[in-house]
PDB file of N, CA, C and O in Angstrom:
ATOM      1  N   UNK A 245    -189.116  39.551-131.927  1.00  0.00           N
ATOM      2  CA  UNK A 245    -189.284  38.381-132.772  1.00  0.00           C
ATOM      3  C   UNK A 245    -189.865  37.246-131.924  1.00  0.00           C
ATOM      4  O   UNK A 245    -189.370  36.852-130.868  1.00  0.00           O
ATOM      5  N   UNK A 246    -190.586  36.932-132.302  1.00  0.00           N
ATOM      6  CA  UNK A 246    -191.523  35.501-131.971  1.00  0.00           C
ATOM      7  C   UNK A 246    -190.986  33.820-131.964  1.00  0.00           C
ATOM      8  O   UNK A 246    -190.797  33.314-133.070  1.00  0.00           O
ATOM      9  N   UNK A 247    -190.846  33.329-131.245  1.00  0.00           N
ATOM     10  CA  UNK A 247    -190.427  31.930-131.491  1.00  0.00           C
ATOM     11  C   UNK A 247    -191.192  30.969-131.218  1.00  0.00           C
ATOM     12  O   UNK A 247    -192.006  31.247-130.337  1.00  0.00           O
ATOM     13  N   UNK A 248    -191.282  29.541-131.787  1.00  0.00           N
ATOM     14  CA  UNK A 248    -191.936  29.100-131.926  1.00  0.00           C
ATOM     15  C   UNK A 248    -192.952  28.323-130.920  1.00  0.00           C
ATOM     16  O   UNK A 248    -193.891  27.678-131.387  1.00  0.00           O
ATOM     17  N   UNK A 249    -192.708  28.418-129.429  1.00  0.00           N
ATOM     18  CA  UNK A 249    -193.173  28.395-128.413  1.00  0.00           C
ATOM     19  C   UNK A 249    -194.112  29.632-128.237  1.00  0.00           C
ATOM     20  O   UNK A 249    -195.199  29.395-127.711  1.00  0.00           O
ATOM     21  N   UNK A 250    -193.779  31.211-128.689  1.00  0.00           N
ATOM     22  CA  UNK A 250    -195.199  31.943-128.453  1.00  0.00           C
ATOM     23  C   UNK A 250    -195.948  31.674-129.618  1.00  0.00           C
ATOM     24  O   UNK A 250    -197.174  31.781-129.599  1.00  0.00           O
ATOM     25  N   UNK A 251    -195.240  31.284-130.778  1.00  0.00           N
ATOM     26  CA  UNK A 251    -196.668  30.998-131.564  1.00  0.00           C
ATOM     27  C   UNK A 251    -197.537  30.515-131.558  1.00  0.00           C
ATOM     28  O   UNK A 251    -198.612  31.012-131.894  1.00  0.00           O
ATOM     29  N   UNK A 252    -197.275  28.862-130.998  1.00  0.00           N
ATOM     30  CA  UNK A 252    -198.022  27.621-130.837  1.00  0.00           C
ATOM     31  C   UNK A 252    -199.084  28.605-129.294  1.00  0.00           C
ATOM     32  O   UNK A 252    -200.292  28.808-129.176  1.00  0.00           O
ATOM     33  N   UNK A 253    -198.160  28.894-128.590  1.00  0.00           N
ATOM     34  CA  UNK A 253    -199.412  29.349-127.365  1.00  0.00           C
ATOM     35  C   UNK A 253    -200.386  30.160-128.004  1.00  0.00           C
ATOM     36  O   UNK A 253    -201.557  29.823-127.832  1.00  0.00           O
ATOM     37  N   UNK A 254    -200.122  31.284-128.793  1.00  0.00           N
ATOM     38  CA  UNK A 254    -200.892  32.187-129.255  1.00  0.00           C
ATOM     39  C   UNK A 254    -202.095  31.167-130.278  1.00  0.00           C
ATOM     40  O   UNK A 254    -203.164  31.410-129.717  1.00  0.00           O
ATOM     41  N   UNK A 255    -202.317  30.462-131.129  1.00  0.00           N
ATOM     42  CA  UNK A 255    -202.474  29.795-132.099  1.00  0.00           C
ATOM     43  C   UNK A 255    -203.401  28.778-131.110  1.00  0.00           C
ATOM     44  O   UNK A 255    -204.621  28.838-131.261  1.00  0.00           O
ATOM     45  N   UNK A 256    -202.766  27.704-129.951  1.00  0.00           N
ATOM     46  CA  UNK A 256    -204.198  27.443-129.174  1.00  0.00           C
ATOM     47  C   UNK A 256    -204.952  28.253-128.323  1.00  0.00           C
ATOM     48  O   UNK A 256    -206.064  27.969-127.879  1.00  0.00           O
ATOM     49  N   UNK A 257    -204.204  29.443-128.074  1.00  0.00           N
ATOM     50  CA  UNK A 257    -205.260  30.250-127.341  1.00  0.00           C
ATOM     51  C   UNK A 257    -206.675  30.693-128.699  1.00  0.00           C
ATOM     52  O   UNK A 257    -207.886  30.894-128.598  1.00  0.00           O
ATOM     53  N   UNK A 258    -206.073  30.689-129.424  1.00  0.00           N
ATOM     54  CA  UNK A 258    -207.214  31.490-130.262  1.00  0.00           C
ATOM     55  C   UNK A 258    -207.972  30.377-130.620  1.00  0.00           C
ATOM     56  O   UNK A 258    -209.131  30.580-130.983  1.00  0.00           O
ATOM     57  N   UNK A 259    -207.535  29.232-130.587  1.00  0.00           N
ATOM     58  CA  UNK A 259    -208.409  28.273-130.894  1.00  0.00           C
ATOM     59  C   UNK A 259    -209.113  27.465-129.823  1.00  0.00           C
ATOM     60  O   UNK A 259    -209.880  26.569-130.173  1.00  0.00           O
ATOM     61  N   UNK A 260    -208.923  27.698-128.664  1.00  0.00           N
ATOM     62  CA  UNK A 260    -209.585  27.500-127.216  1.00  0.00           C
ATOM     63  C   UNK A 260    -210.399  28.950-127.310  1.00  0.00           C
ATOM     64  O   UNK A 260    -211.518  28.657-126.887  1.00  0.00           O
ATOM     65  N   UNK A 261    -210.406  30.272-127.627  1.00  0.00           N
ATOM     66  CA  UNK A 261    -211.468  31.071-127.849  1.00  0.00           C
ATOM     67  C   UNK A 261    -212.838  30.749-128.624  1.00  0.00           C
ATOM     68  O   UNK A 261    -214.012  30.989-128.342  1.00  0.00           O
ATOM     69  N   UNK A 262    -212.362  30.255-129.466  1.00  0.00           N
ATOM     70  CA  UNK A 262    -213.516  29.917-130.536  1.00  0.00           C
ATOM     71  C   UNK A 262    -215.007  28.982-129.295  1.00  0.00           C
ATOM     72  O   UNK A 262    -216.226  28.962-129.466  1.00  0.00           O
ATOM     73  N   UNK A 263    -214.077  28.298-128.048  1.00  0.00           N
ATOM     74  CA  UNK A 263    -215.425  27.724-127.260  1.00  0.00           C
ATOM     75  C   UNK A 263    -215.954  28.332-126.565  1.00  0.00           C
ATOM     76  O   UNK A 263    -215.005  28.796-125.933  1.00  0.00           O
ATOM     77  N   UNK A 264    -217.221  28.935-125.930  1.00  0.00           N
ATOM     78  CA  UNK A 264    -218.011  29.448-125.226  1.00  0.00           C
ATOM     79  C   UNK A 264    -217.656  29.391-124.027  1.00  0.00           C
ATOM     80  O   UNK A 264    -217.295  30.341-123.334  1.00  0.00           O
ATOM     81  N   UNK A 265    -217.791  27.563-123.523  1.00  0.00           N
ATOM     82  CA  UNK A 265    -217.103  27.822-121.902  1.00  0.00           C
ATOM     83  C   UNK A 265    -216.143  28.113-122.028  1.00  0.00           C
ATOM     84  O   UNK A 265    -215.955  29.231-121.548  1.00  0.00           O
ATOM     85  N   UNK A 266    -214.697  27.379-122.774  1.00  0.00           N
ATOM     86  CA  UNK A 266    -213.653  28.212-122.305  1.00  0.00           C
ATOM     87  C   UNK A 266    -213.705  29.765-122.496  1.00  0.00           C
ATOM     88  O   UNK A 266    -212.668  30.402-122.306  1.00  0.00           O
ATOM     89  N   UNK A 267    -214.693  30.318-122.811  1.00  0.00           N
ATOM     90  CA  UNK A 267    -214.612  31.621-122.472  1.00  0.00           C
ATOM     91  C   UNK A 267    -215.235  32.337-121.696  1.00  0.00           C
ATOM     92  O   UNK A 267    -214.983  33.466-121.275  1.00  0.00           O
ATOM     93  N   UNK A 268    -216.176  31.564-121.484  1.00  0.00           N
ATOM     94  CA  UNK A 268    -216.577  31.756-119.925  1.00  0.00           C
ATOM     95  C   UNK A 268    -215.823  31.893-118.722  1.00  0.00           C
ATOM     96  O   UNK A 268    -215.658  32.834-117.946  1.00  0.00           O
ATOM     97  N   UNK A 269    -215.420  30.753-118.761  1.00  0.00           N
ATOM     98  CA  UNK A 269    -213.875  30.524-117.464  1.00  0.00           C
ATOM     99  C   UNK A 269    -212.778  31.129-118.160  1.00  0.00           C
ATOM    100  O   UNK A 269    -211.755  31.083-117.478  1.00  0.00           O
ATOM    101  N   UNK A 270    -212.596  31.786-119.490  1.00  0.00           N
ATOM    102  CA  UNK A 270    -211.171  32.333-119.287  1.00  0.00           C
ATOM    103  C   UNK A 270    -211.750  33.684-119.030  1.00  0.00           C
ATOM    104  O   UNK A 270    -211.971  33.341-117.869  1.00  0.00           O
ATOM    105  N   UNK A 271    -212.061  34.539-119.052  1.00  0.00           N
ATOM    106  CA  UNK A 271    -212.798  35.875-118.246  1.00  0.00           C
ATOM    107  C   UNK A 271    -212.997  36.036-117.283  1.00  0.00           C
ATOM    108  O   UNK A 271    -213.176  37.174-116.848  1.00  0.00           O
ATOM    109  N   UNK A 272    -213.060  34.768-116.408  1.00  0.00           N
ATOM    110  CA  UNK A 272    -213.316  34.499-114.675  1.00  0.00           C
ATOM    111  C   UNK A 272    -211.789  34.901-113.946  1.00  0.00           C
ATOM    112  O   UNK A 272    -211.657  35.311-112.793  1.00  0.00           O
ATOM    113  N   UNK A 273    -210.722  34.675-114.909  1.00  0.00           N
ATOM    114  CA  UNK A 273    -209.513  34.443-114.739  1.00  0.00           C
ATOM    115  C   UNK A 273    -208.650  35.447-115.287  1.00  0.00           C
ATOM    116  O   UNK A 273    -207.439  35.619-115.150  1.00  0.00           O
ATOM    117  N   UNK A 274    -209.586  36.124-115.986  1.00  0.00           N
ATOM    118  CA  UNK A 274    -208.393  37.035-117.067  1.00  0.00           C
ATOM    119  C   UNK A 274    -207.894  38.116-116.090  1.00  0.00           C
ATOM    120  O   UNK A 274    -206.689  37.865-116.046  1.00  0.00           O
ATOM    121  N   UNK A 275    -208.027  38.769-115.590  1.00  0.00           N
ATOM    122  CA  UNK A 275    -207.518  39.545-114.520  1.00  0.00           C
ATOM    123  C   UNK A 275    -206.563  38.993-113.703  1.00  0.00           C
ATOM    124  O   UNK A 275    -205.649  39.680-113.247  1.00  0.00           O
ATOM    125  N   UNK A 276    -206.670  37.952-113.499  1.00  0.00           N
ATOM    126  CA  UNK A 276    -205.539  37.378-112.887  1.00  0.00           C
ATOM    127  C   UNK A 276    -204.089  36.817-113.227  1.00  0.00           C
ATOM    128  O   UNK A 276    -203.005  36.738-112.647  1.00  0.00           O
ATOM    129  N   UNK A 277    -204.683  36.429-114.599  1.00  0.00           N
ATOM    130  CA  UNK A 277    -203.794  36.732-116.183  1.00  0.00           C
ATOM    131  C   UNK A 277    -203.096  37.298-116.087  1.00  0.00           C
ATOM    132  O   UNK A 277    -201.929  37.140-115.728  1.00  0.00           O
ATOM    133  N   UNK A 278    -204.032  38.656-116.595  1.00  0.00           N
ATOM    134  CA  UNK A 278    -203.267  40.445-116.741  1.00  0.00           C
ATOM    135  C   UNK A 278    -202.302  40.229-116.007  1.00  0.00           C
ATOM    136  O   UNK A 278    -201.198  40.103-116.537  1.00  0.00           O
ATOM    137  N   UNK A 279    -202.478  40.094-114.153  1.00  0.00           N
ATOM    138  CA  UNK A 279    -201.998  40.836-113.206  1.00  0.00           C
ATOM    139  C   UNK A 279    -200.771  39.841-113.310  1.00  0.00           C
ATOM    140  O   UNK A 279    -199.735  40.486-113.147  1.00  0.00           O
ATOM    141  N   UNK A 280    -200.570  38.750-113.484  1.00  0.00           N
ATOM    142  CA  UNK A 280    -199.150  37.785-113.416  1.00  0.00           C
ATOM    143  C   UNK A 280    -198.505  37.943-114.824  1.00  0.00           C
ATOM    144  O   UNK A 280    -197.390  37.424-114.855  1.00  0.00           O
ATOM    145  N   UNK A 281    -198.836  38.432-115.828  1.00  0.00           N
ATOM    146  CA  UNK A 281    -198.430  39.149-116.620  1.00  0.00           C
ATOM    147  C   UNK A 281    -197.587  40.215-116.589  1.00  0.00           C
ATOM    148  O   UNK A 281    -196.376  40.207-116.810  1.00  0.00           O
ATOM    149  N   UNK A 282    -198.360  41.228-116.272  1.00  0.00           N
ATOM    150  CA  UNK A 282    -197.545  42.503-115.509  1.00  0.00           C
ATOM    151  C   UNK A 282    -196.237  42.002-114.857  1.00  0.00           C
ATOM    152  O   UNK A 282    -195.084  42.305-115.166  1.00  0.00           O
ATOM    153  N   UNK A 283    -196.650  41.207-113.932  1.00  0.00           N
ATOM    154  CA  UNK A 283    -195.483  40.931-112.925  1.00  0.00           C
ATOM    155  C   UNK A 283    -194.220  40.517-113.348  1.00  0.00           C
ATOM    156  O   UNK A 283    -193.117  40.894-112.953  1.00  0.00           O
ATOM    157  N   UNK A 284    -194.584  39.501-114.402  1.00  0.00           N
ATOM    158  CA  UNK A 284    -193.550  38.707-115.272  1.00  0.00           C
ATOM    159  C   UNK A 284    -192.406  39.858-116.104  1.00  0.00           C
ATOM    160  O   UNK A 284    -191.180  39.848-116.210  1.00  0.00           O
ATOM    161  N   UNK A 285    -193.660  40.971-116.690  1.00  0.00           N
ATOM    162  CA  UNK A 285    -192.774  41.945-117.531  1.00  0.00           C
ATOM    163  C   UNK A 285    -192.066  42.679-116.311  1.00  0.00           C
ATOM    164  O   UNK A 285    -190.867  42.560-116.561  1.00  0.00           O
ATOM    165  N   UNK A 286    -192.164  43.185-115.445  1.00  0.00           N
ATOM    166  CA  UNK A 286    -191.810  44.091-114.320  1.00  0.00           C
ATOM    167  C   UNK A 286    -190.146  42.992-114.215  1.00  0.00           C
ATOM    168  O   UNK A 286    -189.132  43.226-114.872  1.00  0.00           O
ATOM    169  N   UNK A 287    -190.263  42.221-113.547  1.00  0.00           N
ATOM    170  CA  UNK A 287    -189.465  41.532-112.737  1.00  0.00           C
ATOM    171  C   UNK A 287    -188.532  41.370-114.100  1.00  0.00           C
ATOM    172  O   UNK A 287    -187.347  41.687-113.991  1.00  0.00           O
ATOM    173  N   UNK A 288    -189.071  40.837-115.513  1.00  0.00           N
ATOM    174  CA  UNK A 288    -187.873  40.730-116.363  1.00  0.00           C
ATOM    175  C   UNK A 288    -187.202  42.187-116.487  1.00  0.00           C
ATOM    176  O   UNK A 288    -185.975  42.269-116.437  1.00  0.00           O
ATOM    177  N   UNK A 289    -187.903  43.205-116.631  1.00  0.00           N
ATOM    178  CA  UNK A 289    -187.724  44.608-116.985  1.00  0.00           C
ATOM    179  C   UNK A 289    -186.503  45.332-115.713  1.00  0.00           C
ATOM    180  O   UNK A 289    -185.711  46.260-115.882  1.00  0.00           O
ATOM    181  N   UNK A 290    -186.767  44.434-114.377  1.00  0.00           N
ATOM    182  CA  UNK A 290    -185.907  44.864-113.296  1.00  0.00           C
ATOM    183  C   UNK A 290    -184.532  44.082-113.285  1.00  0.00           C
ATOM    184  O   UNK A 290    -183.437  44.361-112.798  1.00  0.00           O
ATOM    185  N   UNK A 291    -184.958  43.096-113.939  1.00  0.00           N
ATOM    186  CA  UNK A 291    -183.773  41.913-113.918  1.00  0.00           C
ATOM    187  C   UNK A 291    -183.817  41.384-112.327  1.00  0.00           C
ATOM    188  O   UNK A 291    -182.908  41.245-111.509  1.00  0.00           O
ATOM    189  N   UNK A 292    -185.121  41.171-112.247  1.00  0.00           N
ATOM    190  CA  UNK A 292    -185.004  40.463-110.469  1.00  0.00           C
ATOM    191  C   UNK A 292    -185.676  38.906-110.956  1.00  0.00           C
ATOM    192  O   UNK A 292    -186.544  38.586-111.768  1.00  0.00           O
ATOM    193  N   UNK A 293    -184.645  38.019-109.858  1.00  0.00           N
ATOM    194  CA  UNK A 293    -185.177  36.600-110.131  1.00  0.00           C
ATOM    195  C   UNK A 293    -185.998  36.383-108.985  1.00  0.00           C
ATOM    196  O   UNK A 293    -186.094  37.106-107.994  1.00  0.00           O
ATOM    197  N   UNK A 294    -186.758  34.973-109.304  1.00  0.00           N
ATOM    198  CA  UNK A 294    -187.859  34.891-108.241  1.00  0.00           C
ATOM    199  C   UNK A 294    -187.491  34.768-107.367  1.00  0.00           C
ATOM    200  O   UNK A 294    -188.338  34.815-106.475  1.00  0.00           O
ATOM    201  N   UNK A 295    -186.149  34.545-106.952  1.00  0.00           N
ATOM    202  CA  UNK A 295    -185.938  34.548-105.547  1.00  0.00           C
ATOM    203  C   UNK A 295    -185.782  36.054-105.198  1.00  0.00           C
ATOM    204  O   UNK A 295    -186.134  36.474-104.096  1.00  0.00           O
ATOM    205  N   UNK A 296    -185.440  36.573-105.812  1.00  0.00           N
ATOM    206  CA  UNK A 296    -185.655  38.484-105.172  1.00  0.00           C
ATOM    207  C   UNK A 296    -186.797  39.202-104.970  1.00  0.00           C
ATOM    208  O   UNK A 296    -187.104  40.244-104.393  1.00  0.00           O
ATOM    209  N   UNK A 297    -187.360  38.322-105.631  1.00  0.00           N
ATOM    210  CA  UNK A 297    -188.834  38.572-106.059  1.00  0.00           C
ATOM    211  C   UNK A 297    -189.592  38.572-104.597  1.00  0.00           C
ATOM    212  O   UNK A 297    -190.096  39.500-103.964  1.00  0.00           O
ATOM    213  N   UNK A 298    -189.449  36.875-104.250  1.00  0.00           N
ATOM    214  CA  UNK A 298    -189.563  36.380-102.669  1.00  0.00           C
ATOM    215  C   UNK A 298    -189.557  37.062-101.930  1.00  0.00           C
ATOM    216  O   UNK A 298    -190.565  37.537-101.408  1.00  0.00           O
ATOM    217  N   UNK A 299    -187.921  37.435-101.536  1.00  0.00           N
ATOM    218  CA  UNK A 299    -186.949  38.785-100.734  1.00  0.00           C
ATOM    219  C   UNK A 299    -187.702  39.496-100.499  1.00  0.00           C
ATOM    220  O   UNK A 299    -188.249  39.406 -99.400  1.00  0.00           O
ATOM    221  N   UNK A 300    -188.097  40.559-101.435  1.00  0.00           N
ATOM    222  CA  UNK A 300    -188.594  41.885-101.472  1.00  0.00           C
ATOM    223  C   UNK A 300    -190.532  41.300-100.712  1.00  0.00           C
ATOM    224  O   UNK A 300    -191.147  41.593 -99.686  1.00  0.00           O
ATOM    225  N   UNK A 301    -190.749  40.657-101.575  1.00  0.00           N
ATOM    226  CA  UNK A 301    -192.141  40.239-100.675  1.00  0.00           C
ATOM    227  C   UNK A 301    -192.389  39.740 -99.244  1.00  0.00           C
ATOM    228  O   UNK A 301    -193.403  39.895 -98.563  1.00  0.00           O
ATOM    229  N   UNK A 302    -191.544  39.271 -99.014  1.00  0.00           N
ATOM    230  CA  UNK A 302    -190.883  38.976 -97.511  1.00  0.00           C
ATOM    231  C   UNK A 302    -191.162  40.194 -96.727  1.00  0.00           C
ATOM    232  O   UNK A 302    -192.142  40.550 -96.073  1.00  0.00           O
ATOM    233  N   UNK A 303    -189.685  40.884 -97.056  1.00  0.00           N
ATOM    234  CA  UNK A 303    -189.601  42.219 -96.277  1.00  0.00           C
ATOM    235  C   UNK A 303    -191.174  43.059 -96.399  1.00  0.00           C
ATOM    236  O   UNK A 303    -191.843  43.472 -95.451  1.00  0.00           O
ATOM    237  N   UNK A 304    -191.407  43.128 -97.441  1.00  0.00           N
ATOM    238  CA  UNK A 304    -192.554  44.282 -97.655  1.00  0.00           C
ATOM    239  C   UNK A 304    -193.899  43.763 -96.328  1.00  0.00           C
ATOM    240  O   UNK A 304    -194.431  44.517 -95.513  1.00  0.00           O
ATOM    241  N   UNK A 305    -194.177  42.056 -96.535  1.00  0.00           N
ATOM    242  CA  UNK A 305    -194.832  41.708 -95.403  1.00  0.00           C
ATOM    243  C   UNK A 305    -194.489  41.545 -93.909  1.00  0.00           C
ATOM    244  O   UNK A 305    -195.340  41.473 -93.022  1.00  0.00           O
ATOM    245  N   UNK A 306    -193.127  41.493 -93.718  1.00  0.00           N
ATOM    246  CA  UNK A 306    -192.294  41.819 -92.229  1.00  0.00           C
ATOM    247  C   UNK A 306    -193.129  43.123 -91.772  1.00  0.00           C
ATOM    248  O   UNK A 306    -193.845  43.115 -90.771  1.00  0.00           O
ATOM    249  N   UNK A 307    -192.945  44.348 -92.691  1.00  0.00           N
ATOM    250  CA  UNK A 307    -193.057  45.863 -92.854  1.00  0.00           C
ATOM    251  C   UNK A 307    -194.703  45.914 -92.118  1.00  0.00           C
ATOM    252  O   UNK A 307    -195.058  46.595 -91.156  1.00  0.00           O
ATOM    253  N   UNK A 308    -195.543  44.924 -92.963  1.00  0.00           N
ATOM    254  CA  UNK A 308    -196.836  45.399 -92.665  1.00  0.00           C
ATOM    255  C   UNK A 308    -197.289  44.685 -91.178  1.00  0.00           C
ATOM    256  O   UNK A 308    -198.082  45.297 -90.462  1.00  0.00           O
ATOM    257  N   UNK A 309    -196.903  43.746 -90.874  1.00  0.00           N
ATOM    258  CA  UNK A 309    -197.027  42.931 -89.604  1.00  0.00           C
ATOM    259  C   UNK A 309    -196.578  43.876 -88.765  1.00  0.00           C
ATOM    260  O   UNK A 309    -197.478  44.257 -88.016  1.00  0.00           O
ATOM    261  N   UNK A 310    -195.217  44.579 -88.532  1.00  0.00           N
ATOM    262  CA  UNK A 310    -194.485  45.365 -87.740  1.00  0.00           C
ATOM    263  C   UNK A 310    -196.044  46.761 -87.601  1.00  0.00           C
ATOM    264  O   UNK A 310    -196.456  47.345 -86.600  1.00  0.00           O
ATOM    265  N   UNK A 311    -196.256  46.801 -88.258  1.00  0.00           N
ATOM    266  CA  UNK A 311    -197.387  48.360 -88.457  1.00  0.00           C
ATOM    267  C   UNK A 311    -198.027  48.288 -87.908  1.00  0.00           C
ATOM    268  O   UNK A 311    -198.469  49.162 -87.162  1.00  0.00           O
ATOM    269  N   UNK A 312    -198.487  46.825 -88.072  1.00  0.00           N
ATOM    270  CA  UNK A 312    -200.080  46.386 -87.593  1.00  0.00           C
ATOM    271  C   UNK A 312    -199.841  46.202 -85.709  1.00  0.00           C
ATOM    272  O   UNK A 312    -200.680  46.252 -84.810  1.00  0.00           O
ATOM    273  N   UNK A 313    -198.768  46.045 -85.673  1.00  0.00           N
ATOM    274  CA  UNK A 313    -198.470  45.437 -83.920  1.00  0.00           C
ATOM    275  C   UNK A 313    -198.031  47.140 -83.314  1.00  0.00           C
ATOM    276  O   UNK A 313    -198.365  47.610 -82.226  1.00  0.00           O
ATOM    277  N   UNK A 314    -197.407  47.655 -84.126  1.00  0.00           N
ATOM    278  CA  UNK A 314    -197.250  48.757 -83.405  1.00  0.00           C
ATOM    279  C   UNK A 314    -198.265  50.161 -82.823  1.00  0.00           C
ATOM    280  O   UNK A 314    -198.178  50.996 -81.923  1.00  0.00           O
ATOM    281  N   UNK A 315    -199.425  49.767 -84.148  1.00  0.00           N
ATOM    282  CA  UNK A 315    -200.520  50.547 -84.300  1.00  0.00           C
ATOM    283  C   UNK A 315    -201.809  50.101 -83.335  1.00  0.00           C
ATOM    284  O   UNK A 315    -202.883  50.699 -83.275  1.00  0.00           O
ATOM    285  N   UNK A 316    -201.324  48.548 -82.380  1.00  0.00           N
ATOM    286  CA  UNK A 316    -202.364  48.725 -81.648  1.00  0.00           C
ATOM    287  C   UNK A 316    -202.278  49.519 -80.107  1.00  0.00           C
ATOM    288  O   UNK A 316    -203.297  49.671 -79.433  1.00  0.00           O
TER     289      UNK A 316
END
């Protein structure tokens, strides 16, 4: 069910479509959209808050630094 905060977004998005540039620049961007999209559903879907979110991105970049120093 929909409330009245996604409607109104949905309702100016479609009406910010109707302009050319903004659709120009929203296509420049839409991928980036998508991809923080995704993320949003993932993280609600895991029940992780942004601070775990952080956490886990933290460690995962500790992980790749450690690789990179050991691999020379």
């Amino acid at each position: 069910m929909k409330n009245k905060k996604d409607n109104f977004h949905e309702e100016l998005r479609a009406q910010l479509l109707q302009n050319p540039e903004f659709v120009e620049e929203y296509e420049k961007i839409s991928s980036m959209l998508k991809l923080a999209e995704e993320l949003k559903s993932a993280r609600a879907k895991s029940k992780m808050t942004l601070e775990d979110v952080a956490k886990k991105n933290e460690n995962i970049c500790d992980c790749i630094v450690a690789t990179r120093i050991s691999s020379r």
